[in-house]
PDB file of C-alpha atoms in Angstrom:
ATOM      1  CA  UNK A 929      -9.377 -36.055   8.916  1.00 42.00           C
ATOM      2  CA  UNK A 930      -6.917 -34.982   6.241  1.00 49.00           C
ATOM      3  CA  UNK A 931      -6.254 -31.423   5.061  1.00 46.00           C
ATOM      4  CA  UNK A 932      -8.569 -31.667   2.060  1.00 50.00           C
ATOM      5  CA  UNK A 933     -11.388 -32.772   4.351  1.00 64.00           C
ATOM      6  CA  UNK A 934     -10.606 -29.887   6.710  1.00 75.00           C
ATOM      7  CA  UNK A 935     -10.883 -27.416   3.836  1.00 80.00           C
ATOM      8  CA  UNK A 936     -14.205 -28.859   2.693  1.00 84.00           C
ATOM      9  CA  UNK A 937     -15.572 -28.778   6.238  1.00 84.00           C
ATOM     10  CA  UNK A 938     -14.491 -25.157   6.718  1.00 85.00           C
ATOM     11  CA  UNK A 939     -16.000 -24.061   3.399  1.00 87.00           C
ATOM     12  CA  UNK A 940     -19.307 -25.809   4.048  1.00 87.00           C
ATOM     13  CA  UNK A 941     -19.434 -24.549   7.629  1.00 86.00           C
ATOM     14  CA  UNK A 942     -18.943 -20.894   6.693  1.00 87.00           C
ATOM     15  CA  UNK A 943     -21.522 -21.189   3.924  1.00 86.00           C
ATOM     16  CA  UNK A 944     -24.141 -22.603   6.320  1.00 86.00           C
ATOM     17  CA  UNK A 945     -24.423 -22.663  10.127  1.00 84.00           C
ATOM     18  CA  UNK A 946     -21.121 -20.901  10.662  1.00 87.00           C
ATOM     19  CA  UNK A 947     -22.038 -18.018   8.358  1.00 87.00           C
ATOM     20  CA  UNK A 948     -25.065 -17.025  10.425  1.00 88.00           C
ATOM     21  CA  UNK A 949     -23.097 -17.300  13.664  1.00 88.00           C
ATOM     22  CA  UNK A 950     -20.056 -15.317  12.550  1.00 87.00           C
ATOM     23  CA  UNK A 951     -22.062 -12.689  10.686  1.00 88.00           C
ATOM     24  CA  UNK A 952     -23.709 -11.867  14.011  1.00 89.00           C
ATOM     25  CA  UNK A 953     -20.393 -11.928  15.868  1.00 91.00           C
ATOM     26  CA  UNK A 954     -18.737  -9.606  13.344  1.00 90.00           C
ATOM     27  CA  UNK A 955     -21.748  -7.294  13.274  1.00 88.00           C
ATOM     28  CA  UNK A 956     -23.127  -4.868  15.823  1.00 85.00           C
ATOM     29  CA  UNK A 957     -26.395  -6.559  16.715  1.00 87.00           C
ATOM     30  CA  UNK A 958     -27.364  -8.381  19.891  1.00 91.00           C
ATOM     31  CA  UNK A 959     -25.371 -11.524  20.680  1.00 93.00           C
ATOM     32  CA  UNK A 960     -24.818 -13.724  23.714  1.00 94.00           C
ATOM     33  CA  UNK A 961     -22.001 -13.130  26.196  1.00 95.00           C
ATOM     34  CA  UNK A 962     -19.583 -15.605  24.598  1.00 92.00           C
ATOM     35  CA  UNK A 963     -20.143 -14.172  21.123  1.00 93.00           C
ATOM     36  CA  UNK A 964     -19.753 -10.634  22.448  1.00 95.00           C
ATOM     37  CA  UNK A 965     -16.440 -11.608  24.039  1.00 94.00           C
ATOM     38  CA  UNK A 966     -15.210 -13.085  20.736  1.00 93.00           C
ATOM     39  CA  UNK A 967     -16.405  -9.986  18.861  1.00 95.00           C
ATOM     40  CA  UNK A 968     -14.458  -7.787  21.270  1.00 96.00           C
ATOM     41  CA  UNK A 969     -11.292  -9.873  20.944  1.00 96.00           C
ATOM     42  CA  UNK A 970     -11.406 -10.027  17.161  1.00 96.00           C
ATOM     43  CA  UNK A 971     -11.976  -6.284  16.918  1.00 96.00           C
ATOM     44  CA  UNK A 972      -8.975  -5.678  19.179  1.00 97.00           C
ATOM     45  CA  UNK A 973      -6.823  -7.687  16.760  1.00 98.00           C
ATOM     46  CA  UNK A 974      -8.179  -5.731  13.785  1.00 98.00           C
ATOM     47  CA  UNK A 975      -7.609  -2.424  15.608  1.00 98.00           C
ATOM     48  CA  UNK A 976      -4.009  -3.392  16.388  1.00 98.00           C
ATOM     49  CA  UNK A 977      -3.276  -4.103  12.734  1.00 98.00           C
ATOM     50  CA  UNK A 978      -4.885  -0.823  11.691  1.00 98.00           C
ATOM     51  CA  UNK A 979      -2.850   1.085  14.276  1.00 98.00           C
ATOM     52  CA  UNK A 980       0.395  -0.478  12.997  1.00 98.00           C
ATOM     53  CA  UNK A 981      -0.354   0.419   9.381  1.00 97.00           C
ATOM     54  CA  UNK A 982      -1.584   3.921  10.196  1.00 96.00           C
ATOM     55  CA  UNK A 983       1.506   4.590  12.328  1.00 96.00           C
ATOM     56  CA  UNK A 984       3.714   3.974   9.271  1.00 95.00           C
ATOM     57  CA  UNK A 985       2.085   6.933   7.548  1.00 94.00           C
ATOM     58  CA  UNK A 986       1.972   5.420   4.043  1.00 94.00           C
ATOM     59  CA  UNK A 987      -1.338   3.568   4.034  1.00 95.00           C
ATOM     60  CA  UNK A 988      -2.903   5.578   1.208  1.00 94.00           C
ATOM     61  CA  UNK A 989      -2.262   3.791  -2.074  1.00 90.00           C
ATOM     62  CA  UNK A 990      -0.637   0.758  -0.427  1.00 97.00           C
ATOM     63  CA  UNK A 991      -1.545  -2.572  -2.061  1.00 98.00           C
ATOM     64  CA  UNK A 992      -2.878  -5.047   0.511  1.00 98.00           C
ATOM     65  CA  UNK A 993      -4.202  -8.592   0.306  1.00 98.00           C
ATOM     66  CA  UNK A 994      -6.591  -9.455   3.142  1.00 98.00           C
ATOM     67  CA  UNK A 995      -6.466 -13.250   2.938  1.00 98.00           C
ATOM     68  CA  UNK A 996      -9.428 -14.791   4.735  1.00 96.00           C
ATOM     69  CA  UNK A 997     -11.274 -11.479   4.904  1.00 97.00           C
ATOM     70  CA  UNK A 998     -14.531 -12.799   6.371  1.00 94.00           C
ATOM     71  CA  UNK A 999     -17.196 -10.083   6.244  1.00 95.00           C
ATOM     72  CA  UNK A1000     -14.649  -7.322   5.592  1.00 97.00           C
ATOM     73  CA  UNK A1001     -13.910  -6.214   9.155  1.00 97.00           C
ATOM     74  CA  UNK A1002     -10.359  -5.249   8.161  1.00 98.00           C
ATOM     75  CA  UNK A1003     -10.682  -4.754   4.399  1.00 98.00           C
ATOM     76  CA  UNK A1004     -13.314  -2.040   4.638  1.00 98.00           C
ATOM     77  CA  UNK A1005     -11.477   0.307   7.050  1.00 98.00           C
ATOM     78  CA  UNK A1006      -8.248  -0.240   5.088  1.00 98.00           C
ATOM     79  CA  UNK A1007      -9.985   0.817   1.880  1.00 98.00           C
ATOM     80  CA  UNK A1008     -11.560   3.761   3.705  1.00 97.00           C
ATOM     81  CA  UNK A1009      -8.024   4.876   4.615  1.00 96.00           C
ATOM     82  CA  UNK A1010      -7.035   4.864   0.947  1.00 97.00           C
ATOM     83  CA  UNK A1011      -5.292   1.507   0.585  1.00 98.00           C
ATOM     84  CA  UNK A1012      -5.857  -0.606  -2.509  1.00 98.00           C
ATOM     85  CA  UNK A1013      -7.339  -3.779  -1.011  1.00 98.00           C
ATOM     86  CA  UNK A1014      -8.057  -7.239  -2.357  1.00 98.00           C
ATOM     87  CA  UNK A1015     -10.064  -9.331   0.111  1.00 98.00           C
ATOM     88  CA  UNK A1016     -10.619 -13.047  -0.326  1.00 98.00           C
ATOM     89  CA  UNK A1017     -12.425 -15.728   1.623  1.00 96.00           C
ATOM     90  CA  UNK A1018     -13.160 -19.410   1.088  1.00 93.00           C
ATOM     91  CA  UNK A1019     -16.857 -18.783   1.818  1.00 94.00           C
ATOM     92  CA  UNK A1020     -19.010 -17.324  -0.949  1.00 95.00           C
ATOM     93  CA  UNK A1021     -21.554 -16.166   1.626  1.00 95.00           C
ATOM     94  CA  UNK A1022     -18.895 -14.322   3.631  1.00 95.00           C
ATOM     95  CA  UNK A1023     -17.707 -12.565   0.474  1.00 97.00           C
ATOM     96  CA  UNK A1024     -21.234 -11.495  -0.469  1.00 97.00           C
ATOM     97  CA  UNK A1025     -21.752 -10.147   3.040  1.00 96.00           C
ATOM     98  CA  UNK A1026     -18.445  -8.272   2.800  1.00 97.00           C
ATOM     99  CA  UNK A1027     -19.520  -6.722  -0.505  1.00 97.00           C
ATOM    100  CA  UNK A1028     -22.839  -5.608   1.010  1.00 97.00           C
ATOM    101  CA  UNK A1029     -21.124  -4.067   4.033  1.00 97.00           C
ATOM    102  CA  UNK A1030     -18.561  -2.321   1.839  1.00 97.00           C
ATOM    103  CA  UNK A1031     -21.251  -0.834  -0.379  1.00 97.00           C
ATOM    104  CA  UNK A1032     -23.171   0.375   2.660  1.00 96.00           C
ATOM    105  CA  UNK A1033     -20.049   1.860   4.254  1.00 96.00           C
ATOM    106  CA  UNK A1034     -18.118   3.140   1.242  1.00 97.00           C
ATOM    107  CA  UNK A1035     -20.491   3.213  -1.701  1.00 95.00           C
ATOM    108  CA  UNK A1036     -18.994   2.312  -5.054  1.00 91.00           C
ATOM    109  CA  UNK A1037     -15.204   2.495  -4.808  1.00 94.00           C
ATOM    110  CA  UNK A1038     -12.463   1.251  -7.109  1.00 95.00           C
ATOM    111  CA  UNK A1039      -9.842   0.496  -4.429  1.00 98.00           C
ATOM    112  CA  UNK A1040     -11.618  -2.505  -2.849  1.00 98.00           C
ATOM    113  CA  UNK A1041     -12.239  -5.876  -4.488  1.00 98.00           C
ATOM    114  CA  UNK A1042     -13.597  -9.082  -2.976  1.00 98.00           C
ATOM    115  CA  UNK A1043     -13.417 -12.639  -4.326  1.00 98.00           C
ATOM    116  CA  UNK A1044     -14.385 -16.109  -3.118  1.00 97.00           C
ATOM    117  CA  UNK A1045     -11.052 -17.942  -3.148  1.00 94.00           C
ATOM    118  CA  UNK A1046      -9.096 -20.217  -0.844  1.00 91.00           C
ATOM    119  CA  UNK A1047      -5.624 -19.234   0.342  1.00 92.00           C
ATOM    120  CA  UNK A1048      -3.779 -21.705  -1.840  1.00 91.00           C
ATOM    121  CA  UNK A1049      -5.397 -20.235  -4.949  1.00 93.00           C
ATOM    122  CA  UNK A1050      -4.284 -16.652  -4.319  1.00 97.00           C
ATOM    123  CA  UNK A1051      -1.896 -15.077  -6.803  1.00 97.00           C
ATOM    124  CA  UNK A1052      -0.371 -11.710  -7.600  1.00 97.00           C
ATOM    125  CA  UNK A1053       1.932  -9.383  -5.685  1.00 98.00           C
ATOM    126  CA  UNK A1054       1.059  -7.031  -2.847  1.00 98.00           C
ATOM    127  CA  UNK A1055       3.095  -4.721  -0.683  1.00 98.00           C
ATOM    128  CA  UNK A1056       1.430  -6.252   2.390  1.00 98.00           C
ATOM    129  CA  UNK A1057      -0.364  -9.560   2.913  1.00 98.00           C
ATOM    130  CA  UNK A1058      -2.523  -9.951   6.022  1.00 98.00           C
ATOM    131  CA  UNK A1059      -4.077 -13.186   7.272  1.00 98.00           C
ATOM    132  CA  UNK A1060      -6.022 -12.939  10.525  1.00 97.00           C
ATOM    133  CA  UNK A1061      -7.610 -15.802  12.485  1.00 93.00           C
ATOM    134  CA  UNK A1062      -7.239 -18.295   9.621  1.00 93.00           C
ATOM    135  CA  UNK A1063      -4.315 -20.443  10.778  1.00 93.00           C
ATOM    136  CA  UNK A1064      -6.615 -21.958  13.386  1.00 91.00           C
ATOM    137  CA  UNK A1065      -8.103 -24.011  10.524  1.00 89.00           C
ATOM    138  CA  UNK A1066      -4.706 -25.363   9.373  1.00 87.00           C
ATOM    139  CA  UNK A1067      -2.947 -28.331  10.996  1.00 87.00           C
ATOM    140  CA  UNK A1068       0.738 -27.893  11.730  1.00 82.00           C
ATOM    141  CA  UNK A1069       1.890 -30.045   8.836  1.00 83.00           C
ATOM    142  CA  UNK A1070       0.182 -27.684   6.366  1.00 88.00           C
ATOM    143  CA  UNK A1071       0.833 -24.353   8.101  1.00 90.00           C
ATOM    144  CA  UNK A1072       4.350 -24.031   6.694  1.00 93.00           C
ATOM    145  CA  UNK A1073       3.147 -24.577   3.140  1.00 93.00           C
ATOM    146  CA  UNK A1074       0.323 -22.059   3.527  1.00 94.00           C
ATOM    147  CA  UNK A1075       2.536 -19.387   5.129  1.00 97.00           C
ATOM    148  CA  UNK A1076       5.183 -19.899   2.436  1.00 97.00           C
ATOM    149  CA  UNK A1077       2.571 -19.286  -0.235  1.00 97.00           C
ATOM    150  CA  UNK A1078       1.347 -16.106   1.461  1.00 98.00           C
ATOM    151  CA  UNK A1079       4.961 -14.970   1.827  1.00 98.00           C
ATOM    152  CA  UNK A1080       5.487 -15.392  -1.917  1.00 98.00           C
ATOM    153  CA  UNK A1081       2.697 -12.850  -2.510  1.00 98.00           C
ATOM    154  CA  UNK A1082       4.143 -10.257  -0.111  1.00 98.00           C
ATOM    155  CA  UNK A1083       6.695  -7.845  -1.556  1.00 98.00           C
ATOM    156  CA  UNK A1084       7.412  -6.175   1.783  1.00 98.00           C
ATOM    157  CA  UNK A1085       5.379  -7.389   4.737  1.00 98.00           C
ATOM    158  CA  UNK A1086       3.318 -10.309   6.044  1.00 98.00           C
ATOM    159  CA  UNK A1087       1.020 -10.003   9.066  1.00 98.00           C
ATOM    160  CA  UNK A1088      -0.353 -13.178  10.655  1.00 98.00           C
ATOM    161  CA  UNK A1089      -2.456 -14.023  13.669  1.00 97.00           C
ATOM    162  CA  UNK A1090      -2.824 -17.468  15.202  1.00 96.00           C
ATOM    163  CA  UNK A1091      -3.997 -19.205  18.360  1.00 93.00           C
ATOM    164  CA  UNK A1092      -0.777 -19.840  20.300  1.00 93.00           C
ATOM    165  CA  UNK A1093      -0.036 -23.342  21.533  1.00 86.00           C
ATOM    166  CA  UNK A1094       0.726 -22.979  25.225  1.00 61.00           C
ATOM    167  CA  UNK A1095      -0.150 -25.276  28.106  1.00 44.00           C
ATOM    168  CA  UNK A1096      -2.904 -22.939  29.275  1.00 48.00           C
ATOM    169  CA  UNK A1097      -4.577 -22.564  25.884  1.00 46.00           C
ATOM    170  CA  UNK A1098      -4.184 -26.253  25.108  1.00 45.00           C
ATOM    171  CA  UNK A1099      -6.104 -27.059  28.286  1.00 44.00           C
ATOM    172  CA  UNK A1100      -8.801 -24.519  27.415  1.00 44.00           C
ATOM    173  CA  UNK A1101      -9.133 -26.095  23.983  1.00 46.00           C
ATOM    174  CA  UNK A1102      -9.529 -29.533  25.546  1.00 45.00           C
ATOM    175  CA  UNK A1103     -12.286 -28.247  27.814  1.00 39.00           C
ATOM    176  CA  UNK A1104     -14.042 -26.623  24.860  1.00 44.00           C
ATOM    177  CA  UNK A1105     -14.058 -29.899  22.958  1.00 46.00           C
ATOM    178  CA  UNK A1106     -16.402 -31.343  25.582  1.00 37.00           C
ATOM    179  CA  UNK A1107     -19.009 -28.743  24.552  1.00 38.00           C
ATOM    180  CA  UNK A1108     -18.914 -28.738  20.747  1.00 42.00           C
ATOM    181  CA  UNK A1109     -22.408 -27.384  20.044  1.00 48.00           C
ATOM    182  CA  UNK A1110     -23.991 -27.205  16.578  1.00 46.00           C
ATOM    183  CA  UNK A1111     -22.236 -23.935  15.648  1.00 45.00           C
ATOM    184  CA  UNK A1112     -18.685 -25.134  16.362  1.00 47.00           C
ATOM    185  CA  UNK A1113     -18.245 -27.600  13.518  1.00 51.00           C
ATOM    186  CA  UNK A1114     -14.614 -27.069  12.544  1.00 60.00           C
ATOM    187  CA  UNK A1115     -11.391 -28.240  14.139  1.00 78.00           C
ATOM    188  CA  UNK A1116      -9.267 -25.682  15.955  1.00 84.00           C
ATOM    189  CA  UNK A1117      -5.483 -25.958  15.605  1.00 90.00           C
ATOM    190  CA  UNK A1118      -3.036 -24.244  17.948  1.00 92.00           C
ATOM    191  CA  UNK A1119       0.487 -23.341  16.819  1.00 94.00           C
ATOM    192  CA  UNK A1120       3.737 -22.764  18.688  1.00 94.00           C
ATOM    193  CA  UNK A1121       4.981 -19.225  18.201  1.00 96.00           C
ATOM    194  CA  UNK A1122       8.543 -20.452  17.704  1.00 96.00           C
ATOM    195  CA  UNK A1123       7.362 -22.656  14.831  1.00 96.00           C
ATOM    196  CA  UNK A1124       5.588 -19.763  13.094  1.00 97.00           C
ATOM    197  CA  UNK A1125       8.612 -17.485  13.498  1.00 97.00           C
ATOM    198  CA  UNK A1126      10.885 -20.200  12.078  1.00 97.00           C
ATOM    199  CA  UNK A1127       8.632 -20.586   9.035  1.00 97.00           C
ATOM    200  CA  UNK A1128       8.684 -16.829   8.452  1.00 98.00           C
ATOM    201  CA  UNK A1129      12.464 -16.696   8.788  1.00 98.00           C
ATOM    202  CA  UNK A1130      12.862 -19.608   6.376  1.00 97.00           C
ATOM    203  CA  UNK A1131      10.933 -17.525   3.829  1.00 98.00           C
ATOM    204  CA  UNK A1132      13.134 -14.468   4.244  1.00 98.00           C
ATOM    205  CA  UNK A1133      11.133 -12.496   6.802  1.00 98.00           C
ATOM    206  CA  UNK A1134      12.014 -11.122  10.224  1.00 98.00           C
ATOM    207  CA  UNK A1135       9.678 -10.078  13.047  1.00 98.00           C
ATOM    208  CA  UNK A1136       9.173  -6.350  13.507  1.00 98.00           C
ATOM    209  CA  UNK A1137       6.126  -6.012  15.766  1.00 98.00           C
ATOM    210  CA  UNK A1138       4.020  -8.383  17.822  1.00 98.00           C
ATOM    211  CA  UNK A1139       0.949  -8.247  20.028  1.00 98.00           C
ATOM    212  CA  UNK A1140      -1.342 -10.541  21.977  1.00 97.00           C
ATOM    213  CA  UNK A1141      -5.105 -10.347  22.274  1.00 96.00           C
ATOM    214  CA  UNK A1142      -6.594 -12.379  25.094  1.00 95.00           C
ATOM    215  CA  UNK A1143     -10.169 -12.289  26.347  1.00 94.00           C
ATOM    216  CA  UNK A1144     -12.149 -15.025  28.083  1.00 91.00           C
ATOM    217  CA  UNK A1145     -12.968 -16.894  24.881  1.00 89.00           C
ATOM    218  CA  UNK A1146     -10.678 -15.372  22.246  1.00 93.00           C
ATOM    219  CA  UNK A1147      -6.904 -15.521  22.139  1.00 92.00           C
ATOM    220  CA  UNK A1148      -4.732 -14.567  19.211  1.00 95.00           C
ATOM    221  CA  UNK A1149      -1.018 -13.905  18.756  1.00 97.00           C
ATOM    222  CA  UNK A1150      -0.238 -11.285  16.115  1.00 98.00           C
ATOM    223  CA  UNK A1151       3.086 -11.047  14.264  1.00 98.00           C
ATOM    224  CA  UNK A1152       4.276  -8.501  11.707  1.00 98.00           C
ATOM    225  CA  UNK A1153       7.177  -9.720   9.585  1.00 98.00           C
ATOM    226  CA  UNK A1154       9.077  -7.816   6.894  1.00 98.00           C
ATOM    227  CA  UNK A1155      11.401  -8.996   4.151  1.00 97.00           C
ATOM    228  CA  UNK A1156      15.034  -9.026   5.180  1.00 91.00           C
TER     229      UNK A1156
END
């Protein structure tokens, strides 16, 4: 499967079967044990990013692009803290859900905008660009191109999360492939941390903070990089 096919599969998945599954995971309703574990892990990653930005003490008024925003799990609390947020996602259904959740949580605000758009189509300049749990859909040969594009949008900082390619996680991925199920219809790509850091450095960024979220079924390496 080539990259274009991957993108089409991801878009169709998150506008159909995947939308229903991940809307439940990213919500607060009843889910099964695996989905609850993933919900917990994802929220830990979101909370870590929020804690980093809040610790800097300048979140109010900061321009942020939440690339691959899903249902707004990060965009909404960022906007609530006063940041000017643009959230995008490849899935139209995810974006509509994010808009509904934002309206319910924030009402009508002018510092939060959502759009259905893939990463390659993003434009503009932002103080901070954040891309969480999206690299898992990109094969290694396209990750550098995608990260470089996101870096070109970031005036000061780029925050990425990815599933790290280690022996342990590679084995877990192999085991998971034996049980695909109807709701796991996209490929999952792991990435070596050294490769991601090299890509960031090649685009003029250096690592400032890092974290690791690891639960039974969710694992994500988080890197904050700033312009040198």
